[in-house]
Amino acid sequence: MIAVTRRRPELGLLFWVAALGITGSVAVAAAEVAGFRPQQLVIPVTFVVIAFALHVFLAARGVRGDQLLLPIAAALTAIGLVLVQRLASNLLVQQLSWTLIAAGAFAGTILIPRDLTALSRFKWTWALLGVLLLISPLLPVIGREVNGARIWLGVGTVTFEPWEAVKILLVIFFAAYLEEFREVLAQTQRRFGPIPVPPVPYLVPIVAMWAIAMVVMVFERDLGATLLFLGIFLAMLYLATGEAFYTLIGLALLLVGGFVAYHVFAHVAARVDIWLHPFAEDVRFGIGYQLVQGLFALANGGLFGAGLGNGMPDRIPVVWSDFVFDAFTEEVGFAGAIALLSLYLLFVYRGMLIALRAPTPFLQLLAAGLSFIVALQTLVIVGANARLIPLTGITLPFVAYGGSSLVTNWMLVALLIRVSDVTARTRGTP
Amino acid sequence: MTRSIAANIRGLTLAIATTFLVTSVGVGYWTLVAGDELGNDPFNPRLVAAIRDRPRGFIKDSAGNTLAESVQTPDGYKRVYRDKTLAQVTGYASFQFGASGVEAAYAESLIGQDPGDPLSQWRARYLRERAPPGSIVLGIDPKVQKAAVDALGGRRGAIVAIDPRNGAILASASWPQYDASLISDPATEDAAWKQVTADPDKPLINRVTQGLYPPGSTFKIITGAAALESGVDPNAKVRVDDPWQADKSWGSYFVRSSSRAHGDYTMADGYRLSENIYFAKIGLQIGGPKLAEYAQRFGIGSSTHCDITAAKGQLSTAGVLDRPTLVADTAYGQGELLVSPLQMALVAAAVGMGGVMPTPHYATEVRDAELHAIRVIAPGPIGQVIRPETARTLTTMLVGAVSGPGAFAFAAKIPGVNVAGKTGSAENPSGAPHGWFVGFAPAEAPTVAVAILLENSPRGGEDAAPLGGRVMQAALGK
């Protein structure tokens, strides 16, 4: 029988999250023309109930893992709900429903894989499933094209981005595969000049996955998925082998691929042109309009922001998915933006700490890979919002509007907590 | 042995943390550093909202008359302009087309964030607090302005009067005009904008500050200054025989005298009779580099430091005087020279003030919501551009150019006052010569300097001189 654990720090932090969610929601409502109405509290309160329910669930299950990840993820989700209320209030109930589903997925992930290490035994299953999901949007009937990218599955009015689930499957597959073959890959005897040449047969599955990423780029026109896929691939390879050359070659491939794509694909060229010259006359009123409006929002942020509900981030097209960071920064300022980035960094730091302490290479690679997903997504979208890199269509984890992303990110949190739980049980520390 | 996974995790985490730091710096740049520029981008919808949702302050003339004010409408505020003759000075503040003139130059002050009030700026920028709008007082004197507009009488051109002692602009007329109220009203802005931008006479341009014209003979003031300071004796006789060329290498090119003159000229004669050949000869005598240096000293080709948008003009297309014919042509004000009327008024002001060129400015004061002064706008002089004794010698000759026997600029005379001035007729590609007059009065201690420009005026400088007299007379209160 599982003993109930006391998760005091987690409980304490969740009260702060509750305060954040409720004051944020009230502040946004108060800034609207209609003013605040008590019935609007239903949504933040429902969220708070979900968050506490998850805590109770973990405690009741006797989970001994990390106690910071749940409050951080809940805080980010709360910020996301406040921003959906601010920017697209018609989507708020939908986003709350997705939060509920995400909580369910979180609980399921805590419950179902009884033995995490067993995940590694089915690595080829995960790989196959991942590939199927990846190419599924190309299939007729269920595949949907949205905003020029064919990356959606749709049944009726419900749409799902299969890529979101693929990223977790990928990390599991890579972790398992690399655990098995990392010695072989790293301790290569042959070198071509300074370049290590790994035994070719072991590279085949990896290269195959890479080729499939290219398929995503060419046929589904999803830059974000491609970038994330390659990023995960390179990071996992580095984590397993410590061979910086793989990373450098990977980055070089990315640059070459990007250069070729710039000249071959109009949608890639457009993204790069927007990034390089957003203020050019023919760009700012056309394809660059979104980025320019995003930069205006950032510029209006100042140190402490315009105040929730007092900026004009609604002028940015599709702000609730692509430019939610700029919208947030406009209203809470540079100080708020740094606070948000700190939350993400703290999340990644905890995830990496879990990875460091994990008892087996598989669990180490798994936890580090999952944490890396959050880091990469955050950096890629915030970097794009701040015009440091071109926009690729990755969304801000937990915060941006979107169901599939929220559900898979919460499953990711559950997996990290599970890894830390295994560590705690193995080592006997709480 | 392979590096441990733990070491790799640490390495990756370090890389991630570093990238977070870089990203934060990027976000800091856009929020804190680029804020000003983007916040004032004419296409920033926030600026538009600031125009529409909150009143801007008044723009007033020196007598306290309101030139621009915000009027409440059901959809927010719109700007109304009370004096059409100052349309290019006040400019417009439109939801759609941004702002120009004083509306643009003092946009921050007009919404209560004057740079002279760093606390309110800081509060607006970082804390988003809004101070009540401020007002701008211009140096425009309504009497002089009216005299300038009447003198122009609906002809295309520009008249500017400036107080040479402090650079305050007393009158600024640019014709044709447009109705800035129509451009600032959402109901009419589209049609009005289409109309003014399609007008071949370009009414949006403030011809005083942005109009660029060859200076013609008015430039001889600069040539004379350069000659005097290069040791040319103004009393030495120079032989003038029309037409003239320095040597055969000029081919079929000759400098022409407007009076077909043959005779011996002093510098005073050169000014009085506006003799091109005299100035071409002394221009070549002192050489291109010297002439270029003095043009630059008088601000031709560089910023006037005016508080609203103003053109720099040019000495020549290449920026240097490297051919004898170009030196000769420039010396009497043609060649490739381009100047604004404001620049020529500043040349006159500098000569009148013993060589000290003032910094021109339209606004004289920024006031807060209760009309208390926040800041007096009194920029110091641009600098001493020529020696006092040079300025005195030039002044004497320029008085002669107005009141000497047979003087070209006699029509600028004011009874009982010594007027110094110079006419000019500027050849140009667009038709009849432009008529110029620049001058100042009283010559011994000037309180007003003017520049008159009439586009394509049949008799050139002869048409412009009397207008200069009338405007200066109004400024002197005579």
Coordinates of C-alpha atoms in Angstrom, one line a residue, chain B residues 239-244 255-263 265 273-277 408:
Chain B
R239 CA 37.9 95.5 -64.0
V240 CA 34.5 94.3 -65.2
D241 CA 33.9 93.6 -68.9
D242 CA 30.8 91.8 -69.9
P243 CA 30.9 88.9 -70.9
W244 CA 33.8 87.6 -69.1
V255 CA 30.0 84.9 -66.7
R256 CA 27.4 87.5 -67.6
S257 CA 26.8 90.9 -66.0
S258 CA 23.1 91.6 -65.4
S259 CA 23.7 95.2 -66.4
R260 CA 26.1 94.4 -69.4
A261 CA 28.7 96.4 -67.4
H262 CA 32.0 97.8 -68.5
G263 CA 34.1 99.5 -65.8
Y265 CA 34.3 98.1 -59.5
L273 CA 24.9 97.0 -58.6
S274 CA 25.0 93.3 -57.8
E275 CA 27.8 92.7 -60.3
N276 CA 28.3 89.0 -61.0
I277 CA 31.6 89.5 -62.8
F408 CA 19.3 97.5 -56.8

